Amino acid sequence: MVSPANPLETGPWLKSDAAGVWDFDTGLHLRGGGPKKSPVRASSAKSVSQQVRELNEKYEALGLREPTLNNELNAARARVKEIHIGETLHSLTYLEKTVRIKHFRSLLEKAHAEYTLEHGYFKTRHALFKQPKDHLKEGNFNRTLFNIASDIAYSQHVFITVFIELYPEFLESTFETLSVHDTERFIGMRRELFKAQSKHLEDFRLQVRSLQALRESPRVGFGYARESALKAMPKVSQADGTSRPATELDFLTTHLLTLVDIVPKTPFDAQWHHLGEIIWPLTFTVQAQAQLAEPDSFSHQERVEVLRDIHERYARAYDALAILHLEVGDQFNLVDYNRLVEMVQELSVACEEQLTEELRRENEWLPAQPGPSRTAQQTSRIIRTRKHGILIGAARSAHGAQVVEVGESVSDPLQRATSPGGRRSTLTFRESSPNQWEEVEPVVAQPVTRSLGAIRSQCNQLLDRVDPQINRVKVYAKNSRFPLELEEILERDALKLDGLIREIERDFPSQTVEKPKPGTAQSLLKRLREGAAKLRQQAIWVLKSLPPTEPVVDFLLKKNEVQLIKEGERVKMFGPRNDYVQEYQVLNKNNQVLWYAHLHYSQLNSATNTPTAAHFKLKQQRKVSKQSLEAKAKPGERVAEVYYGKISKKMINEYFIPLAQ
């Protein structure tokens, strides 16, 4: 017999006698003798004993050093705490503060390395020789490593706060009041801040990994982790005064805003404003995604709807950044721009993974689970907005009406330093119509009347961009991730022209003339109206020139730019599908076919709202499939991809079912 764990560890033999009876043979056959251990087994046991003894000595040596190490850390932690709490708060210089922080962090990193090494020794000893209280030692090791990781993140948090306090002029002044010299300092400050924020994110990731390792500690891990997380994990302060655990997405929100300042080579110019118009609204989308990190927040249907909208918002931002880069890419710092685009891409991938996991749960079979004993108090609310998509905020009362405030800020626990960068901006929304929310715009002062010359200068500047912007959109269109954003880009330019039209009509009223003189108010109005009309016309043209997607077709139907027509009755399909298809035509205003829509049914008389598949198809691919093209192709010949634009149940119920009545 041998040990299942180690074949070299042998036991007694099993032998049978002449009658076929099996019994143990212990080896007790010689007078004065007894069972003898294998020399190999004896050598192995001696080696294991020696390893265990050496590992125990290392563990005991750490125990002797631990009080000194803890005293050093406690003293350094107290000195860092004096930076933002106590009598020395204002007496220390920036250099003295950073020296204390860096000294504390160096001690923490050294302690983390030492405990990690000793933890490895402990696990090796445990594998060789298990002791009854090893689970407690494992839990204590992981709790110590988590506490060290939390202090490392805390030290970086304090450093960022101290660093920002070094530049009070950038917290109080606006970009209009900064001189050229101040602008250069501002860019340098924001670049260093981004480095510090990136380091802070890595520290947070270490803290999260350490908490997970603590949670996985046998027998005691869950309790230790719950207690430690409440004490040391950063929180997010929400608009209603409550808080939730911070996620990586909350840190990335501040990174996005910092990158906006360092991407343009010349800050605070038109390109800086354009970049901010893309990224600033996106931060509220990231916050909405972060609030879905808790699996019990909101229903499954709500989570899927929000995640799909968030994924769409990331695609829109990606397209808008690409178009802006085509226009003014030479005025951007390429490395920083690429970092910004990669960050948006990473956010999109994370959202896609989160959505995939949510959809997987939809199809996952589970037995009925008991509901909670009491209903959870839901403080957050999902709202659907026109400009910002779906957001999540906190409801409150204001002037007798209910509003929803969107916006959060990350803070450290234990009354530590305030959040780096201060509280992020918030948006307030009120319900303008059932299930539709509009932003509560701040009251603005009466606009100053400008001279016609100033308006003419801006008019020429905007009109000069019309044709180049249309060409950029057309060039990029085939690479678009969300084609409807292309229409939005041109529509935003048209709205700027509309603003000038309203300003001229308000401040320079005059009688209409057939042929206005160049440079007059009426001439400017004519040019502005033509420019806005051209932008909107070309935006529709771009959408119609691309393969059909559900958002595009839905948009064109609502704009009455296309109509949906049922074509004949269901037709029997042969081949792999072997089902029935109902065809629909998507016609333009001239009754010309743009695309086709195919709804597949398993039976000829299946209910209209029960298709097995539904998709849009290109006009030239109306009657072809991937299989039919491959069947006709010559050996080795590559066939063209067949386009299928998915149609959702919602769109089927809204547009297709009424046509079948």
Short mmCIF file of N, CA and C in Angstrom, two decimals, residues 47 57 110 193 234 296 358-359 364 391 413 460 545 570 645 659:
data_model
loop_
_atom_site.label_atom_id
_atom_site.label_comp_id
_atom_site.label_asym_id
_atom_site.label_seq_id
_atom_site.Cartn_x
_atom_site.Cartn_y
_atom_site.Cartn_z
N SER A 47 13.74 15.31 5.03
CA SER A 47 13.85 16.54 4.25
C SER A 47 12.66 17.46 4.50
N GLU A 57 11.07 28.92 11.37
CA GLU A 57 12.04 29.87 11.91
C GLU A 57 11.89 31.23 11.22
N LYS A 110 7.84 48.59 1.28
CA LYS A 110 8.81 47.64 1.85
C LYS A 110 8.08 46.60 2.70
N LEU A 193 -0.78 65.85 -12.64
CA LEU A 193 -1.95 65.35 -11.94
C LEU A 193 -2.44 64.04 -12.55
N PRO A 234 -12.71 53.03 -0.42
CA PRO A 234 -13.25 54.36 -0.75
C PRO A 234 -14.73 54.29 -1.11
N ASP A 296 -27.62 43.73 -7.49
CA ASP A 296 -29.00 43.83 -7.01
C ASP A 296 -29.62 45.20 -7.28
N GLU A 358 -25.09 40.15 -18.25
CA GLU A 358 -26.49 40.37 -17.87
C GLU A 358 -27.42 39.56 -18.77
N LEU A 359 -27.12 39.50 -20.06
CA LEU A 359 -27.94 38.72 -20.98
C LEU A 359 -27.78 37.23 -20.73
N GLU A 364 -30.12 31.91 -18.19
CA GLU A 364 -29.63 30.92 -17.24
C GLU A 364 -30.79 30.34 -16.45
N LEU A 391 -29.63 58.12 -17.79
CA LEU A 391 -28.77 58.43 -16.66
C LEU A 391 -29.38 57.90 -15.37
N PRO A 413 -12.54 57.01 3.16
CA PRO A 413 -13.27 56.83 4.41
C PRO A 413 -12.50 57.43 5.60
N ASN A 460 -19.02 83.96 -40.95
CA ASN A 460 -18.08 83.49 -41.98
C ASN A 460 -17.27 82.29 -41.48
N SER A 545 -26.98 56.44 -47.07
CA SER A 545 -25.92 55.82 -47.88
C SER A 545 -25.25 54.64 -47.16
N ARG A 570 -46.17 35.86 -47.05
CA ARG A 570 -45.02 35.04 -46.65
C ARG A 570 -44.66 34.06 -47.76
N GLY A 645 -28.87 43.49 -40.56
CA GLY A 645 -29.08 44.47 -39.49
C GLY A 645 -30.19 44.01 -38.56
N LEU A 659 -48.61 47.00 -39.70
CA LEU A 659 -48.74 46.78 -41.15
C LEU A 659 -49.35 45.43 -41.47
#
